[in-house]
Coordinates of C-alpha atoms in Angstrom, one line a residue:
X16 CA 22.9 186.2 218.0
X17 CA 23.1 183.3 219.4
X18 CA 21.0 180.3 217.8
X19 CA 20.6 176.8 219.6
X20 CA 20.3 173.7 217.5
X21 CA 17.2 172.9 217.6
X22 CA 15.9 176.1 215.7
X23 CA 13.5 175.8 212.7
X24 CA 15.4 178.2 210.6
X25 CA 18.5 176.1 211.0
X26 CA 17.0 172.6 210.7
X27 CA 15.1 174.1 207.0
X28 CA 18.9 175.2 205.4
X29 CA 20.5 172.2 206.7
X30 CA 17.5 170.1 205.0
X31 CA 17.6 172.0 202.2
X32 CA 21.1 172.4 202.0
X33 CA 22.5 169.0 203.2
X34 CA 19.7 166.5 201.1
X35 CA 18.9 168.6 198.0
X36 CA 22.2 170.0 197.5
X37 CA 20.6 173.3 195.9
X38 CA 22.5 175.4 194.4
X39 CA 26.0 174.3 195.5
X40 CA 29.8 173.8 193.4
X41 CA 31.0 171.0 193.4
X42 CA 27.8 168.5 192.8
X43 CA 28.6 166.7 190.2
X44 CA 26.4 163.6 188.2
X45 CA 27.3 160.1 188.6
X46 CA 28.8 159.7 185.0
X47 CA 31.8 161.7 186.7
X48 CA 33.3 158.0 188.5
X49 CA 33.5 156.0 185.2
X50 CA 34.4 152.0 185.8
X51 CA 37.9 151.2 185.8
X52 CA 39.1 147.4 184.7
X53 CA 41.2 146.1 187.8
X54 CA 44.9 145.5 187.5
X55 CA 46.3 142.3 187.0
X56 CA 47.8 142.3 191.2
X57 CA 43.9 142.0 191.8
X58 CA 42.9 138.8 190.1
X59 CA 41.9 136.7 193.4
X60 CA 39.2 139.6 193.8
X61 CA 38.1 138.0 190.4
X62 CA 38.0 133.4 192.6
X63 CA 34.6 133.7 194.2
X64 CA 35.0 131.9 197.5
X65 CA 33.5 128.1 197.4
X66 CA 30.5 127.9 199.0
X67 CA 31.1 125.7 201.8
X68 CA 33.3 129.0 202.6
X69 CA 31.2 132.2 202.8
X70 CA 29.5 131.8 205.8
X71 CA 32.4 131.5 207.7
X72 CA 33.3 134.6 205.8
X73 CA 29.9 136.6 206.4
X74 CA 30.6 136.4 210.3
X75 CA 33.7 136.7 210.3
X76 CA 33.6 139.7 208.1
X77 CA 30.4 141.2 209.3
X78 CA 30.3 140.4 213.4
X79 CA 32.2 140.3 215.9
X80 CA 33.3 136.6 215.3
X81 CA 30.3 134.2 215.3
X82 CA 29.3 132.2 219.3
X83 CA 29.2 128.2 219.1
X84 CA 26.1 127.8 216.6
X85 CA 26.2 131.0 214.8
X86 CA 27.5 128.9 211.8
X87 CA 24.2 126.6 212.0
X88 CA 21.5 129.3 212.0
X89 CA 22.6 131.3 209.0
X90 CA 22.8 127.9 207.1
X91 CA 19.3 127.2 208.3
X92 CA 17.9 131.0 207.0
X93 CA 20.6 131.6 204.4
X94 CA 23.4 133.6 203.5
X95 CA 20.7 136.1 201.2
X96 CA 18.7 137.0 204.2
X97 CA 21.0 137.3 207.6
X98 CA 23.0 139.6 205.2
X99 CA 19.4 141.4 204.6
X100 CA 18.6 141.2 208.3
X101 CA 21.7 142.4 209.0
X102 CA 21.4 145.7 206.9
X103 CA 17.7 145.9 208.4
X104 CA 18.6 145.4 212.0
X105 CA 15.0 146.6 213.2
X106 CA 14.0 143.6 211.4
X107 CA 16.0 141.5 214.7
X108 CA 14.5 141.7 218.0
X109 CA 17.5 142.8 219.7
X110 CA 19.0 140.5 222.7
X111 CA 17.5 140.8 225.9
X112 CA 20.2 139.6 227.6
X113 CA 22.4 142.9 226.6
X114 CA 19.3 145.6 227.4
X115 CA 19.6 143.6 231.2
X116 CA 23.4 144.2 231.0
X117 CA 23.6 148.3 229.8
X118 CA 21.2 148.6 232.8
X119 CA 23.3 148.9 235.7
X120 CA 25.6 152.1 233.5
X121 CA 23.1 154.8 234.1
X122 CA 25.1 157.3 232.8
X123 CA 25.2 156.5 229.2
X124 CA 21.5 157.5 228.9
X125 CA 22.3 160.9 230.5
X126 CA 22.4 164.0 228.9
X127 CA 25.7 166.0 229.6
X128 CA 24.2 167.9 232.0
X129 CA 22.7 164.9 233.9
X130 CA 26.2 163.5 233.1
X131 CA 28.3 166.3 235.0
X132 CA 25.8 166.7 238.1
X133 CA 26.1 163.5 238.9
X134 CA 29.9 162.1 238.8
X135 CA 31.3 165.3 239.1
X136 CA 35.5 166.0 239.0
X137 CA 36.5 165.6 242.9
X138 CA 36.7 169.2 243.6
X139 CA 33.3 169.5 242.9
X140 CA 32.3 166.8 245.5
X141 CA 34.7 168.3 248.2
X142 CA 32.9 171.7 248.4
X143 CA 29.6 170.0 248.4
X144 CA 31.2 167.8 251.1
X145 CA 31.9 171.0 252.5
X146 CA 28.6 172.9 252.1
X147 CA 29.5 174.7 249.0
X148 CA 26.9 173.5 246.8
X149 CA 24.2 171.4 246.3
X150 CA 23.8 168.1 247.0
X151 CA 23.8 165.8 243.8
X152 CA 20.3 163.8 243.4
X153 CA 21.6 160.5 242.4
X154 CA 21.3 158.4 245.5
X155 CA 24.7 156.5 245.3
X156 CA 26.5 160.5 244.6
X157 CA 24.5 161.7 247.9
X158 CA 25.6 158.3 250.0
X159 CA 28.7 159.7 249.2
X160 CA 29.1 163.6 249.5
X161 CA 26.9 162.9 252.7
X162 CA 29.6 160.4 254.0
X163 CA 32.4 163.2 253.2
X164 CA 30.5 165.2 255.2
X165 CA 29.8 163.4 258.2
X166 CA 34.1 162.9 258.5
X167 CA 34.5 166.6 257.9
X168 CA 32.3 167.9 260.2
X169 CA 33.3 165.1 262.7
X170 CA 36.7 166.3 262.5
X171 CA 36.1 169.7 263.6
X172 CA 34.3 168.6 266.2
X173 CA 37.2 166.6 267.4
X174 CA 39.7 169.2 266.4
X175 CA 37.7 172.3 267.7
X176 CA 38.3 173.8 264.3
X177 CA 35.9 176.0 262.7
X178 CA 35.8 174.3 260.0
X179 CA 38.1 171.0 258.2
X180 CA 41.2 172.6 256.0
X181 CA 39.9 172.9 252.5
X182 CA 43.7 171.9 251.2
X183 CA 43.8 168.7 254.0
X184 CA 42.9 165.7 252.8
X185 CA 43.4 162.9 255.7
X186 CA 39.7 163.8 257.2
X187 CA 39.0 161.2 254.1
X188 CA 41.0 158.5 255.6
X189 CA 38.3 156.2 257.5
X190 CA 37.9 154.7 260.7
X191 CA 36.0 151.7 259.4
X192 CA 38.4 148.6 259.8
X193 CA 39.0 146.2 256.8
X194 CA 38.1 142.9 259.0
X195 CA 35.1 144.4 261.2
X196 CA 33.3 144.0 257.4
X197 CA 35.0 140.8 256.0
X198 CA 36.2 137.9 257.7
X199 CA 40.4 138.0 258.2
X200 CA 40.2 135.2 255.6
X201 CA 38.9 137.4 253.2
X202 CA 41.0 140.3 254.5
X203 CA 44.0 137.8 253.4
X204 CA 43.2 137.5 250.2
X205 CA 42.2 141.0 248.6
X206 CA 45.6 141.9 250.4
X207 CA 48.0 139.3 248.8
X208 CA 45.3 136.9 247.0
X209 CA 45.4 136.6 242.9
X210 CA 43.5 138.4 241.1
X211 CA 40.5 136.2 240.8
X212 CA 40.3 135.4 244.1
X213 CA 39.8 138.7 245.0
X214 CA 37.3 139.2 242.6
X215 CA 35.6 136.4 244.3
X216 CA 36.0 138.2 247.8
X217 CA 34.3 140.8 246.0
X218 CA 31.3 139.6 244.3
X219 CA 30.6 138.3 247.9
X220 CA 30.7 141.5 249.8
X221 CA 26.9 141.7 250.9
X222 CA 25.0 144.4 249.6
X223 CA 23.6 145.7 252.8
X224 CA 27.5 146.7 253.8
X225 CA 29.0 147.7 250.3
X226 CA 29.1 151.4 251.3
X227 CA 30.6 150.1 254.6
X228 CA 33.4 148.2 252.8
X229 CA 34.1 151.3 250.5
X230 CA 35.2 153.4 253.4
X231 CA 37.3 150.9 255.1
X232 CA 39.8 151.0 252.0
X233 CA 42.2 153.4 251.4
X234 CA 41.7 155.3 247.9
X235 CA 45.0 153.3 246.8
X236 CA 42.9 150.1 247.7
X237 CA 40.3 151.1 245.9
X238 CA 41.2 152.1 243.1
X239 CA 43.6 148.8 242.9
X240 CA 39.9 147.0 243.1
X241 CA 38.0 148.8 241.0
X242 CA 38.8 146.4 237.7
X243 CA 37.8 143.9 239.7
X244 CA 34.7 143.7 241.0
X245 CA 31.4 143.7 240.1
X246 CA 29.6 146.3 238.4
X247 CA 27.4 147.5 241.4
X248 CA 30.7 147.5 243.7
X249 CA 32.7 148.9 241.3
X250 CA 30.6 152.1 240.9
X251 CA 30.5 152.5 244.5
X252 CA 34.3 152.2 244.6
X253 CA 34.2 154.2 241.8
X254 CA 32.2 157.1 243.1
X255 CA 34.8 157.2 246.6
X256 CA 37.5 157.8 244.7
X257 CA 37.3 159.0 241.4
X258 CA 33.4 159.8 240.0
X259 CA 33.8 161.4 236.6
X260 CA 35.6 158.0 235.8
X261 CA 32.4 156.1 235.8
X262 CA 31.2 158.2 232.8
X263 CA 34.1 157.0 231.0
X264 CA 34.0 153.1 231.7
X265 CA 30.4 153.2 231.3
X266 CA 31.3 154.4 227.8
X267 CA 33.5 151.3 227.2
X268 CA 31.5 149.3 228.6
X269 CA 28.7 149.3 227.1
X270 CA 30.6 149.6 223.5
X271 CA 31.8 145.7 224.9
X272 CA 28.8 144.6 225.7
X273 CA 27.0 145.6 222.7
X274 CA 29.7 143.9 220.6
X275 CA 29.9 140.7 222.6
X276 CA 26.2 140.3 223.2
X277 CA 24.1 142.4 220.4
X278 CA 22.1 140.5 217.1
X279 CA 23.4 143.7 215.4
X280 CA 26.3 142.8 215.1
X281 CA 27.4 145.1 211.5
X282 CA 25.0 147.9 213.1
X283 CA 27.9 147.5 216.1
X284 CA 30.6 147.3 213.2
X285 CA 29.6 149.8 211.8
X286 CA 29.2 151.7 214.8
X287 CA 32.3 151.4 215.6
X288 CA 33.7 152.4 212.1
X289 CA 32.3 155.7 211.6
X290 CA 33.0 157.0 215.6
X291 CA 36.5 155.7 214.8
X292 CA 36.3 157.5 211.5
X293 CA 35.5 160.7 213.4
X294 CA 37.5 160.1 216.4
X295 CA 36.9 162.7 219.5
X296 CA 39.5 161.1 222.2
X297 CA 37.9 160.8 225.5
X298 CA 41.7 161.9 227.6
X299 CA 40.7 165.8 226.9
X300 CA 39.1 167.6 228.5
X301 CA 35.3 168.1 229.1
X302 CA 35.4 165.1 226.3
X303 CA 34.8 162.3 228.7
X304 CA 30.8 164.2 229.8
X305 CA 30.1 164.9 225.6
X306 CA 31.4 161.3 224.7
X307 CA 28.3 159.1 225.4
X308 CA 25.7 162.1 223.8
X309 CA 28.5 162.0 221.1
X310 CA 28.0 158.5 219.8
X311 CA 24.0 158.3 221.4
X312 CA 23.0 161.2 219.4
X313 CA 25.5 161.7 216.3
X314 CA 26.9 158.7 215.2
X315 CA 24.5 155.5 216.0
X316 CA 21.0 156.5 214.8
X317 CA 23.1 157.7 211.0
X318 CA 24.9 154.9 210.4
X319 CA 22.1 153.3 207.9
X320 CA 21.0 156.7 207.0
X321 CA 22.3 159.7 204.8
X322 CA 26.2 160.9 205.0
X323 CA 24.9 164.2 205.1
X324 CA 22.9 163.8 208.2
X325 CA 26.0 162.4 209.7
X326 CA 28.6 165.0 209.1
X327 CA 26.0 167.6 210.4
X328 CA 25.5 165.7 213.9
X329 CA 28.9 165.1 213.8
X330 CA 29.8 169.2 212.9
X331 CA 27.3 170.7 215.6
X332 CA 28.2 167.9 218.6
X333 CA 29.8 169.5 221.4
X334 CA 32.2 166.8 221.9
X335 CA 33.4 167.1 218.6
X336 CA 33.7 170.9 218.4
X337 CA 35.3 170.8 222.4
X338 CA 37.2 168.0 221.0
X339 CA 39.2 170.1 217.8
X340 CA 38.8 173.5 219.3
X341 CA 36.6 174.9 217.8
X342 CA 34.2 176.1 220.0
X343 CA 36.9 178.6 220.7
X344 CA 37.4 180.0 217.4
X345 CA 35.9 183.7 216.5
X346 CA 36.8 185.8 214.0
X347 CA 39.6 187.9 215.3
X348 CA 38.6 191.2 215.0
X349 CA 35.3 190.2 216.7
X350 CA 37.4 189.4 219.7
X351 CA 39.2 191.8 221.8
X352 CA 43.0 191.8 222.8
X353 CA 43.7 190.7 226.0
X354 CA 39.8 188.6 226.0
X355 CA 41.1 186.4 223.0
X356 CA 44.3 185.8 225.2
X357 CA 42.7 184.9 228.0
X358 CA 40.0 183.0 225.7
X359 CA 42.9 181.2 223.7
X360 CA 40.6 182.8 221.0
X361 CA 40.5 183.6 217.4
X362 CA 40.9 181.5 214.2
X363 CA 41.5 177.6 214.9
X364 CA 41.8 175.4 211.6
X365 CA 41.7 172.8 213.2
X366 CA 38.4 171.7 212.4
X367 CA 38.7 172.7 208.9
X368 CA 41.5 170.6 208.1
X369 CA 40.4 167.7 209.6
X370 CA 36.7 167.9 208.0
X371 CA 38.8 168.0 204.8
X372 CA 41.5 165.8 205.2
X373 CA 39.7 163.0 207.4
X374 CA 36.3 163.8 207.2
X375 CA 34.9 163.9 203.6
X376 CA 37.5 164.9 200.7
X377 CA 40.9 163.0 202.1
X378 CA 44.6 163.8 202.4
X379 CA 44.9 164.0 198.6
X380 CA 41.4 165.3 198.5
X381 CA 42.6 168.8 195.9
X382 CA 42.0 170.9 198.5
X383 CA 44.6 173.5 199.4
X384 CA 46.0 175.4 203.0
X385 CA 44.0 178.3 201.9
X386 CA 40.9 175.9 201.9
X387 CA 41.2 175.2 205.5
X388 CA 41.6 178.7 206.9
X389 CA 38.5 179.5 204.2
X390 CA 36.5 176.7 205.5
X391 CA 37.7 177.9 209.2
X392 CA 36.0 181.2 208.7
X393 CA 33.2 179.6 208.2
X394 CA 32.6 177.4 211.1
X395 CA 33.5 180.3 213.5
X396 CA 30.9 181.0 215.9
X397 CA 30.5 176.9 216.4
X398 CA 30.0 176.8 219.5
X399 CA 29.2 174.8 222.9
X400 CA 27.2 176.1 226.2
X401 CA 29.0 175.2 229.7
X402 CA 27.9 172.1 230.9
X403 CA 26.7 172.8 233.1
X404 CA 23.6 174.6 231.5
X405 CA 23.4 171.2 229.4
X406 CA 26.7 171.5 227.4
X407 CA 24.2 171.8 224.0
X408 CA 25.3 173.4 220.5
X409 CA 24.8 176.3 219.7
X410 CA 25.9 179.4 216.9
X411 CA 27.8 182.5 218.6
X412 CA 26.7 185.2 216.0
X413 CA 29.3 187.5 217.9
X414 CA 32.1 185.4 217.0
X415 CA 31.7 184.4 213.5
X416 CA 33.8 186.1 210.7
X417 CA 31.1 188.2 208.7
X418 CA 34.0 188.2 205.6
X419 CA 33.6 186.7 202.1
X420 CA 35.1 182.9 201.9
X421 CA 35.9 180.8 198.9
X422 CA 36.3 177.4 199.3
X423 CA 37.6 174.9 197.2
X424 CA 36.8 178.0 194.2
X425 CA 33.4 177.8 195.1
X426 CA 32.2 182.1 196.2
X427 CA 30.5 181.9 199.3
X428 CA 29.1 185.7 199.9
X429 CA 29.4 188.0 203.1
X430 CA 27.1 188.0 205.5
X431 CA 25.5 184.1 205.8
X432 CA 26.1 183.0 209.5
X433 CA 25.5 179.8 210.4
X434 CA 24.4 179.3 206.4
X435 CA 27.9 179.5 205.7
X436 CA 28.9 176.2 207.6
X437 CA 26.0 174.6 206.3
X438 CA 26.8 175.3 202.9
X439 CA 30.4 173.9 203.7
X440 CA 28.6 170.8 204.5
X441 CA 27.0 170.3 202.4
X442 CA 29.0 170.8 199.3
X443 CA 31.7 168.2 201.1
X444 CA 28.8 166.0 201.4
X445 CA 28.2 165.5 197.8
X446 CA 31.3 165.5 196.3
X447 CA 32.5 162.2 194.1
X448 CA 35.6 163.1 195.8
X449 CA 33.9 162.6 199.2
X450 CA 32.0 159.9 197.7
X451 CA 35.5 157.7 196.8
X452 CA 37.3 158.5 200.1
X453 CA 34.5 156.7 202.0
X454 CA 34.0 153.8 199.4
X455 CA 37.5 153.9 200.0
X456 CA 37.7 153.3 203.9
X457 CA 34.5 151.5 204.0
X458 CA 36.1 148.9 201.6
X459 CA 39.0 149.0 203.4
X460 CA 37.8 148.0 206.6
X461 CA 36.0 145.2 205.6
X462 CA 36.5 144.0 202.4
X463 CA 40.5 144.6 202.3
X464 CA 43.3 147.2 202.7
X465 CA 43.7 147.3 199.7
X466 CA 40.6 146.5 197.6
X467 CA 40.3 146.6 193.7
X468 CA 39.6 150.0 192.0
X469 CA 36.3 147.7 190.7
X470 CA 35.2 148.0 194.1
X471 CA 35.1 151.5 195.2
X472 CA 33.9 152.9 192.1
X473 CA 31.1 151.1 191.9
X474 CA 30.3 151.9 195.4
X475 CA 31.4 155.6 195.0
X476 CA 28.4 155.7 192.4
X477 CA 25.7 153.9 194.2
X478 CA 27.0 156.9 197.1
X479 CA 25.8 159.7 194.6
X480 CA 22.7 158.0 193.0
X481 CA 21.3 157.5 196.7
X482 CA 22.6 161.1 197.7
X483 CA 24.8 159.3 200.3
X484 CA 22.5 156.6 202.0
X485 CA 25.0 154.9 203.8
X486 CA 22.5 151.2 204.0
X487 CA 22.5 151.4 200.2
X488 CA 26.3 151.9 200.1
X489 CA 27.2 149.2 202.8
X490 CA 24.6 146.8 200.6
X491 CA 26.3 147.0 197.3
X492 CA 29.5 146.6 199.0
X493 CA 28.3 143.4 201.1
X494 CA 26.6 141.8 197.8
X495 CA 29.6 142.5 195.3
X496 CA 31.5 139.4 193.8
X497 CA 34.6 141.1 195.0
X498 CA 33.2 140.8 198.8
X499 CA 32.6 136.9 197.9
X500 CA 35.8 136.4 196.3
X501 CA 39.4 135.1 197.3
X502 CA 41.1 138.0 197.6
X503 CA 38.7 138.3 200.6
X504 CA 38.8 135.9 202.9
X505 CA 40.6 135.6 205.7
X506 CA 43.2 138.5 204.8
X507 CA 42.0 140.5 207.5
X508 CA 43.9 140.7 210.6
X509 CA 41.8 141.5 213.8
X510 CA 42.1 144.8 215.5
X511 CA 42.8 144.1 219.1
X512 CA 39.1 145.3 219.8
X513 CA 37.8 142.3 217.4
X514 CA 40.7 140.2 218.7
X515 CA 39.1 140.2 222.8
X516 CA 35.4 140.2 221.0
X517 CA 35.1 137.3 219.3
X518 CA 37.5 135.2 221.1
X519 CA 34.9 135.7 224.1
X520 CA 31.6 135.4 221.7
X521 CA 33.6 131.9 220.5
X522 CA 34.8 130.5 223.8
X523 CA 30.8 131.5 224.9
X524 CA 32.3 133.1 227.2
X525 CA 30.1 134.9 230.4
X526 CA 31.4 138.6 231.1
X527 CA 30.2 139.2 234.4
X528 CA 32.3 142.1 234.1
X529 CA 33.4 144.2 230.7
X530 CA 35.6 146.7 232.5
X531 CA 38.7 144.6 233.5
X532 CA 38.8 144.0 229.1
X533 CA 39.7 147.5 228.7
X534 CA 42.5 146.9 230.5
X535 CA 43.5 143.7 228.5
X536 CA 42.4 146.3 225.5
X537 CA 45.3 149.3 226.7
X538 CA 47.9 146.0 226.9
X539 CA 47.4 145.2 223.4
X540 CA 47.8 149.2 222.2
X541 CA 44.1 149.4 221.6
X542 CA 41.9 151.6 224.7
X543 CA 38.9 152.3 223.6
X544 CA 38.3 155.8 223.0
X545 CA 42.0 156.5 223.1
X546 CA 43.3 158.0 220.5
X547 CA 44.6 160.6 220.5
X548 CA 45.1 162.0 216.9
X549 CA 42.1 162.6 215.6
X550 CA 43.0 160.0 212.0
X551 CA 40.8 157.1 214.5
X552 CA 43.0 153.5 215.2
X553 CA 44.0 151.9 211.7
X554 CA 42.3 149.0 210.1
X555 CA 45.4 148.3 208.1
X556 CA 47.0 144.5 209.3
X557 CA 50.7 146.4 209.5
X558 CA 49.0 148.5 212.5
X559 CA 48.6 145.4 214.1
X560 CA 51.1 142.5 213.4
X561 CA 54.8 142.3 214.8
X562 CA 56.8 139.9 217.1
X563 CA 55.1 141.6 220.5
X564 CA 51.8 142.1 219.5
X565 CA 51.5 138.7 218.8
X566 CA 53.0 137.2 222.0
X567 CA 50.4 139.7 223.5
X568 CA 47.8 138.2 221.6
X569 CA 48.2 135.0 222.6
X570 CA 49.6 135.5 226.0
X571 CA 45.3 137.0 226.1
X572 CA 44.0 133.7 224.7
X573 CA 45.6 131.4 227.2
X574 CA 44.8 133.8 230.4
X575 CA 41.4 133.7 228.7
X576 CA 41.1 130.0 228.8
X577 CA 42.6 129.2 232.5
X578 CA 39.5 132.2 233.4
X579 CA 42.6 134.0 234.9
X580 CA 40.8 137.3 233.1
X581 CA 39.1 138.9 235.5
X582 CA 35.7 139.3 235.2
X583 CA 35.3 137.0 232.5
X584 CA 34.2 133.3 232.7
X585 CA 34.6 130.7 230.8
X586 CA 33.1 127.1 230.9
X587 CA 36.3 124.5 230.3
X588 CA 34.2 121.7 231.3
X589 CA 32.3 122.1 227.7
X590 CA 36.0 121.2 226.1
X591 CA 37.1 118.3 228.6
X592 CA 34.1 117.0 227.0
X593 CA 35.7 117.1 223.3
X594 CA 39.3 115.6 225.4
X595 CA 42.8 114.7 223.8
X596 CA 41.2 112.3 221.4
X597 CA 39.4 115.2 219.9
X598 CA 42.2 118.0 220.0
X599 CA 41.9 118.9 216.1
X600 CA 37.5 119.0 216.6
X601 CA 38.2 121.2 219.8
X602 CA 40.3 123.6 217.7
X603 CA 38.1 123.8 214.6
X604 CA 34.9 124.2 217.0
X605 CA 36.9 127.5 217.9
X606 CA 37.7 128.7 214.6
X607 CA 35.1 128.0 212.4
X608 CA 37.6 125.7 210.1
X609 CA 39.5 123.1 210.5
X610 CA 42.8 124.7 211.8
X611 CA 46.4 125.1 209.5
X612 CA 48.5 122.1 209.4
X613 CA 50.8 125.0 211.8
X614 CA 48.7 124.8 214.4
X615 CA 47.6 121.7 214.4
X616 CA 51.7 120.4 214.9
X617 CA 51.3 123.3 218.0
X618 CA 48.8 121.7 219.5
X619 CA 50.1 117.7 218.9
X620 CA 53.4 118.7 220.2
X621 CA 51.7 120.5 223.8
X622 CA 49.9 116.9 223.7
X623 CA 52.5 115.0 223.5
X624 CA 55.1 117.0 225.5
X625 CA 53.9 117.9 229.2
X626 CA 57.3 120.2 229.1
X627 CA 55.2 122.3 226.6
X628 CA 52.5 122.2 228.9
X629 CA 54.8 123.1 231.8
X630 CA 55.7 125.7 229.7
X631 CA 52.4 127.1 229.4
X632 CA 51.2 126.6 232.8
X633 CA 54.2 128.3 234.4
X634 CA 54.1 131.4 232.5
X635 CA 49.9 131.6 233.0
X636 CA 49.8 130.8 236.6
X637 CA 49.0 127.1 237.6
X638 CA 48.3 124.1 236.0
X639 CA 46.0 123.8 232.8
X640 CA 44.3 120.8 231.4
X641 CA 45.7 119.9 228.1
X642 CA 42.0 120.7 226.9
X643 CA 42.4 123.9 228.1
X644 CA 45.4 124.3 226.8
X645 CA 44.4 124.0 223.1
X646 CA 41.1 126.0 223.1
X647 CA 44.2 128.8 224.6
X648 CA 46.4 127.5 221.4
X649 CA 43.5 127.9 218.8
X650 CA 42.6 131.5 219.7
X651 CA 46.1 132.4 220.1
X652 CA 46.5 130.3 216.2
X653 CA 47.6 132.8 213.6
X654 CA 44.3 132.2 211.5
X655 CA 42.2 133.4 214.4
X656 CA 44.0 136.5 213.9
X657 CA 42.5 137.0 211.2
X658 CA 38.9 137.8 209.3

């Protein structure tokens, strides 16, 4: 028996088990989690922030960093009302500019099957070009395939061959010369110019000549120019060398654009938190095609919903099933030996282990290796369809372990089929151990690396009382005295993702293309969707603080303010108006607060010393005005690294 996700019996059972928790062992009353007095080491969390610091704290901790004017906007309506709106993003109109910037990223809105068909691997494109497959529907990709097919046909006619050698890619080299499309000066810049000069040339390529331009370049040249090209041209360059990369780049660019431009800032932070909690590595095989749907359908709709719904959505997600190999997990006696060896099937413990260790109970959650195996047995048969057939979740009863299981002391009778997995999810979703673990991780991300027990316990009680209502849990957190305390203020170090986005927002930069920022994040140590391990990226300060990391952050800040980050434009003229005499004011406008004494000292030293100025401009390739250097020093300062 194969059951698709949308079947009514499955949904009815899911609703019963996950929402009501009927008949599931391990569910306890809220009284089991008792408040504790904080040890002396948490004394700073009992001292409230002065009102003058509260707006800055809110914007640094619950957004990706303030833009110019954000603090004044919060001051006008009050922190409480602003908090309420961030907790209810449906009440806040979205930034129309975000929609227009996301519009070209078409794969973000595609189903798994459509993404696979429209942006297939190169070998499938060549098969279509040789007449061995159907032409794609996407007009851009169709044009690429038709161009490839024309060149194969031309070579066959010129050489007298019946068909091109399928192993010979020399027939993909083009006769169009770069000088036929660009002026000699433009062609010279593309060969030897600086990145920002190349970006300007690429932006000037007329739409009518984009295809000729793309095909006038050799594959290696196209790859090198992809990060520098505007959106439309970049997509054509990608389509000509690696169409599947369009899906990956759209996903990363969409994440960056939402973080930079969305009015629903806290929601975007929570999407990032929960994706990281239920991490899936983009670089594993088919997950390149599965991730957009995973984030769009399994993560994003549930960040203010019930934890049980979020847990079920991730458990049924093809991306998670593929990443942790559960799609191949089958009862050993359900798969004949030769077929099992060929398909690498058999019982796979990966999802069972991560479900307990990372997704719910935590590493010290009281489970054993036997529990991991028993959970894995419950999820045998949870698999996925072929991407060409839709890539959707399906339950295959032929792969399921039909025996009795015992999970955390709870007996799951034999013969339950898919409902056995649902029962495990219900047990875990309503466990007080899960409530504490999830509350701790949220507090570690948004309050402090070592949050006070009083706060974590209070959040865990809300978790249990509300049935895992995530909006109520984070509301408990952000309305707590601990959140608004001196102990929480500027104690978290920004991750590279948070740093890059907050610097762009603080500088009020215009992002013409977010794609090159992925390379900046890679240099800083946090490529988007690039964490191989299921743990996700750490949120603790120790992960991101080192001499080398801080130097890279300063280099990024100085490159940004000098307009040396491709695709990002800063209006330095606004800083020129402040001038040398208001250096501290300029730094303060970017920091959202007065700079520290060490930062003031570094700025004053730079203003006084031409040698210091030459040091910075020499490293970063050209002259820079003093106000620009002040801005760079502010964005690279220790206080800007904190949130």
